[in-house]
PDB file of C-alpha atoms in Angstrom:
ATOM      1  CA  MET A  29     -20.411 113.025   5.807  1.00  0.00           C
ATOM      2  CA  ARG A  30     -22.297 110.244   7.302  1.00  0.00           C
ATOM      3  CA  ALA A  31     -20.856 106.896   8.132  1.00  0.00           C
ATOM      4  CA  THR A  32     -22.675 104.190   6.232  1.00  0.00           C
ATOM      5  CA  LYS A  33     -22.374 100.444   6.258  1.00  0.00           C
ATOM      6  CA  GLY A  34     -19.357  99.139   4.445  1.00  0.00           C
ATOM      7  CA  THR A  35     -17.167 102.191   4.876  1.00  0.00           C
ATOM      8  CA  THR A  36     -13.461 101.768   5.045  1.00  0.00           C
ATOM      9  CA  LYS A  37     -13.317 102.703   8.713  1.00  0.00           C
ATOM     10  CA  GLY A  38     -15.361  99.684   9.886  1.00  0.00           C
ATOM     11  CA  THR A  39     -13.750  97.329   7.367  1.00  0.00           C
ATOM     12  CA  THR A  40     -10.240  98.352   8.362  1.00  0.00           C
ATOM     13  CA  THR A  41     -10.932  97.600  12.013  1.00  0.00           C
ATOM     14  CA  ARG A  42     -12.297  94.142  11.206  1.00  0.00           C
ATOM     15  CA  THR A  43      -9.393  93.404   8.851  1.00  0.00           C
ATOM     16  CA  ASN A  44      -6.838  94.498  11.449  1.00  0.00           C
ATOM     17  CA  THR A  45      -8.532  92.277  14.030  1.00  0.00           C
ATOM     18  CA  ARG A  46      -8.385  89.316  11.660  1.00  0.00           C
ATOM     19  CA  LEU A  47      -4.709  89.950  10.937  1.00  0.00           C
ATOM     20  CA  VAL A  48      -3.938  90.131  14.648  1.00  0.00           C
ATOM     21  CA  ASP A  49      -5.894  86.906  15.273  1.00  0.00           C
ATOM     22  CA  GLN A  50      -4.095  85.098  12.436  1.00  0.00           C
ATOM     23  CA  GLY A  51      -0.708  86.381  13.587  1.00  0.00           C
ATOM     24  CA  LEU A  52      -1.431  85.304  17.152  1.00  0.00           C
ATOM     25  CA  LYS A  53      -2.553  81.851  16.018  1.00  0.00           C
ATOM     26  CA  PHE A  54       0.546  81.458  13.892  1.00  0.00           C
ATOM     27  CA  SER A  55       2.816  82.597  16.736  1.00  0.00           C
ATOM     28  CA  CYS A  56       1.174  80.170  19.151  1.00  0.00           C
ATOM     29  CA  LEU A  57       1.526  77.355  16.609  1.00  0.00           C
ATOM     30  CA  ILE A  58       5.234  78.080  16.125  1.00  0.00           C
ATOM     31  CA  ALA A  59       5.830  78.352  19.880  1.00  0.00           C
ATOM     32  CA  GLY A  60       3.978  75.095  20.541  1.00  0.00           C
ATOM     33  CA  THR A  61       5.889  73.273  17.828  1.00  0.00           C
ATOM     34  CA  ALA A  62       9.198  74.558  19.157  1.00  0.00           C
ATOM     35  CA  ALA A  63       8.318  73.543  22.722  1.00  0.00           C
ATOM     36  CA  PHE A  64       7.293  70.061  21.586  1.00  0.00           C
ATOM     37  CA  GLY A  65      10.477  69.642  19.539  1.00  0.00           C
ATOM     38  CA  LEU A  66      12.626  70.775  22.456  1.00  0.00           C
ATOM     39  CA  ALA A  67      10.877  68.344  24.795  1.00  0.00           C
ATOM     40  CA  MET A  68      11.484  65.474  22.358  1.00  0.00           C
ATOM     41  CA  VAL A  69      15.175  66.311  21.975  1.00  0.00           C
ATOM     42  CA  VAL A  70      15.755  66.691  25.706  1.00  0.00           C
ATOM     43  CA  GLY A  71      13.840  63.470  26.421  1.00  0.00           C
ATOM     44  CA  ALA A  72      15.801  61.493  23.836  1.00  0.00           C
ATOM     45  CA  ALA A  73      19.161  62.827  24.995  1.00  0.00           C
ATOM     46  CA  ALA A  74      18.437  62.270  28.683  1.00  0.00           C
ATOM     47  CA  TYR A  75      18.317  58.438  28.624  1.00  0.00           C
ATOM     48  CA  ASP A  76      19.795  55.999  26.149  1.00  0.00           C
ATOM     49  CA  GLY A  77      18.832  52.827  28.057  1.00  0.00           C
ATOM     50  CA  THR A  78      22.290  51.297  28.264  1.00  0.00           C
ATOM     51  CA  ASN A  79      25.041  50.911  30.793  1.00  0.00           C
ATOM     52  CA  CYS A  80      28.178  50.721  28.672  1.00  0.00           C
ATOM     53  CA  LYS A  81      31.341  49.142  30.071  1.00  0.00           C
ATOM     54  CA  ALA A  82      33.326  50.855  27.318  1.00  0.00           C
ATOM     55  CA  PRO A  83      32.360  52.836  24.192  1.00  0.00           C
ATOM     56  CA  GLY A  84      30.632  50.359  21.882  1.00  0.00           C
ATOM     57  CA  ASN A  85      30.451  47.613  24.543  1.00  0.00           C
ATOM     58  CA  CYS A  86      26.901  48.177  25.771  1.00  0.00           C
ATOM     59  CA  TRP A  87      25.389  44.679  25.803  1.00  0.00           C
ATOM     60  CA  GLU A  88      24.093  43.494  29.137  1.00  0.00           C
ATOM     61  CA  PRO A  89      21.981  40.395  29.768  1.00  0.00           C
ATOM     62  CA  LYS A  90      18.458  40.708  31.065  1.00  0.00           C
ATOM     63  CA  PRO A  91      17.788  39.303  34.535  1.00  0.00           C
ATOM     64  CA  GLY A  92      17.791  35.502  34.399  1.00  0.00           C
ATOM     65  CA  TYR A  93      19.626  35.375  31.066  1.00  0.00           C
ATOM     66  CA  PRO A  94      23.199  34.031  31.182  1.00  0.00           C
ATOM     67  CA  ALA A  95      26.138  36.289  30.359  1.00  0.00           C
ATOM     68  CA  GLN A  96      27.595  33.529  28.122  1.00  0.00           C
ATOM     69  CA  VAL A  97      25.093  31.815  25.799  1.00  0.00           C
ATOM     70  CA  ALA A  98      27.374  28.935  24.728  1.00  0.00           C
ATOM     71  CA  GLY A  99      26.663  25.860  26.839  1.00  0.00           C
ATOM     72  CA  SER A 100      23.528  27.289  28.458  1.00  0.00           C
ATOM     73  CA  LYS A 101      19.931  26.286  27.855  1.00  0.00           C
ATOM     74  CA  TYR A 102      19.696  29.207  25.386  1.00  0.00           C
ATOM     75  CA  ASP A 103      22.474  27.826  23.167  1.00  0.00           C
ATOM     76  CA  PRO A 104      20.882  27.021  19.773  1.00  0.00           C
ATOM     77  CA  LYS A 105      23.403  24.185  19.062  1.00  0.00           C
ATOM     78  CA  HIS A 106      23.379  24.629  15.284  1.00  0.00           C
ATOM     79  CA  ASP A 107      24.075  21.683  13.035  1.00  0.00           C
ATOM     80  CA  PRO A 108      27.452  22.183  11.259  1.00  0.00           C
ATOM     81  CA  ARG A 109      25.971  20.864   7.990  1.00  0.00           C
ATOM     82  CA  GLU A 110      23.319  23.581   8.100  1.00  0.00           C
ATOM     83  CA  LEU A 111      25.934  26.235   8.776  1.00  0.00           C
ATOM     84  CA  ASN A 112      28.062  25.040   5.818  1.00  0.00           C
ATOM     85  CA  LYS A 113      25.199  25.263   3.299  1.00  0.00           C
ATOM     86  CA  GLN A 114      25.884  28.925   2.618  1.00  0.00           C
ATOM     87  CA  GLN A 115      29.611  28.313   2.099  1.00  0.00           C
ATOM     88  CA  GLU A 116      28.821  25.490  -0.331  1.00  0.00           C
ATOM     89  CA  SER A 117      26.419  27.682  -2.304  1.00  0.00           C
ATOM     90  CA  ILE A 118      29.017  30.470  -2.463  1.00  0.00           C
ATOM     91  CA  LYS A 119      31.626  28.021  -3.796  1.00  0.00           C
ATOM     92  CA  GLY A 120      29.166  26.848  -6.464  1.00  0.00           C
ATOM     93  CA  MET A 121      28.399  30.451  -7.409  1.00  0.00           C
ATOM     94  CA  GLU A 122      32.109  31.253  -7.750  1.00  0.00           C
ATOM     95  CA  ALA A 123      32.626  28.157  -9.941  1.00  0.00           C
ATOM     96  CA  ARG A 124      29.759  29.179 -12.246  1.00  0.00           C
ATOM     97  CA  ASN A 125      31.088  32.730 -12.444  1.00  0.00           C
ATOM     98  CA  ALA A 126      34.543  31.380 -13.356  1.00  0.00           C
ATOM     99  CA  GLN A 127      32.982  29.358 -16.200  1.00  0.00           C
ATOM    100  CA  ARG A 128      31.130  32.432 -17.465  1.00  0.00           C
ATOM    101  CA  VAL A 129      34.273  34.575 -17.367  1.00  0.00           C
ATOM    102  CA  ASP A 130      36.374  31.924 -19.161  1.00  0.00           C
ATOM    103  CA  TYR A 131      33.785  31.544 -21.919  1.00  0.00           C
ATOM    104  CA  PHE A 132      33.480  35.340 -22.246  1.00  0.00           C
ATOM    105  CA  GLN A 133      37.266  35.756 -22.524  1.00  0.00           C
ATOM    106  CA  LYS A 134      37.455  33.027 -25.190  1.00  0.00           C
ATOM    107  CA  THR A 135      34.494  34.092 -27.333  1.00  0.00           C
ATOM    108  CA  GLY A 136      33.642  37.670 -26.336  1.00  0.00           C
ATOM    109  CA  LYS A 137      30.042  36.562 -25.802  1.00  0.00           C
ATOM    110  CA  PHE A 138      28.476  36.533 -22.315  1.00  0.00           C
ATOM    111  CA  VAL A 139      26.193  33.616 -21.508  1.00  0.00           C
ATOM    112  CA  TYR A 140      24.407  33.676 -18.147  1.00  0.00           C
ATOM    113  CA  ASP A 141      23.045  30.119 -18.181  1.00  0.00           C
ATOM    114  CA  VAL A 142      26.060  27.884 -17.505  1.00  0.00           C
ATOM    115  CA  SER A 143      24.328  24.843 -19.001  1.00  0.00           C
ATOM    116  CA  LYS A 144      24.345  26.622 -22.402  1.00  0.00           C
ATOM    117  CA  ILE A 145      28.136  27.057 -22.355  1.00  0.00           C
ATOM    118  CA  PRO A 146      29.633  24.348 -24.626  1.00  0.00           C
ATOM    119  CA  SER A 147      32.549  23.565 -22.309  1.00  0.00           C
ATOM    120  CA  ALA A 148      30.252  23.197 -19.274  1.00  0.00           C
ATOM    121  CA  ASN A 149      28.243  20.286 -20.777  1.00  0.00           C
TER     122      ASN A 149
END
């Protein structure tokens, strides 16, 4: 028998070569990915950027920044009226919620808008 083009012998060799090439590419890809992942993990674990005095106490001022902010030029000196605005709004919210709950307990009907509650007007 003569060997002609397209016989299984020539095709098998090319197919095996392709399989080896694909397997080699895949192995190199996996090895490269693993090496990169290992480098990232080792790099992240090697330095955390802090000098902790105790566990959880890791704050340290930058050079030129005072250790205590209060009384320094970096102190924001907040206005007490501005700081109390949130507390005032929370008290108002709690008062409105109390009105809603009272009306719901009396009538069994929930009304969100406090101005529509008869006792609130």
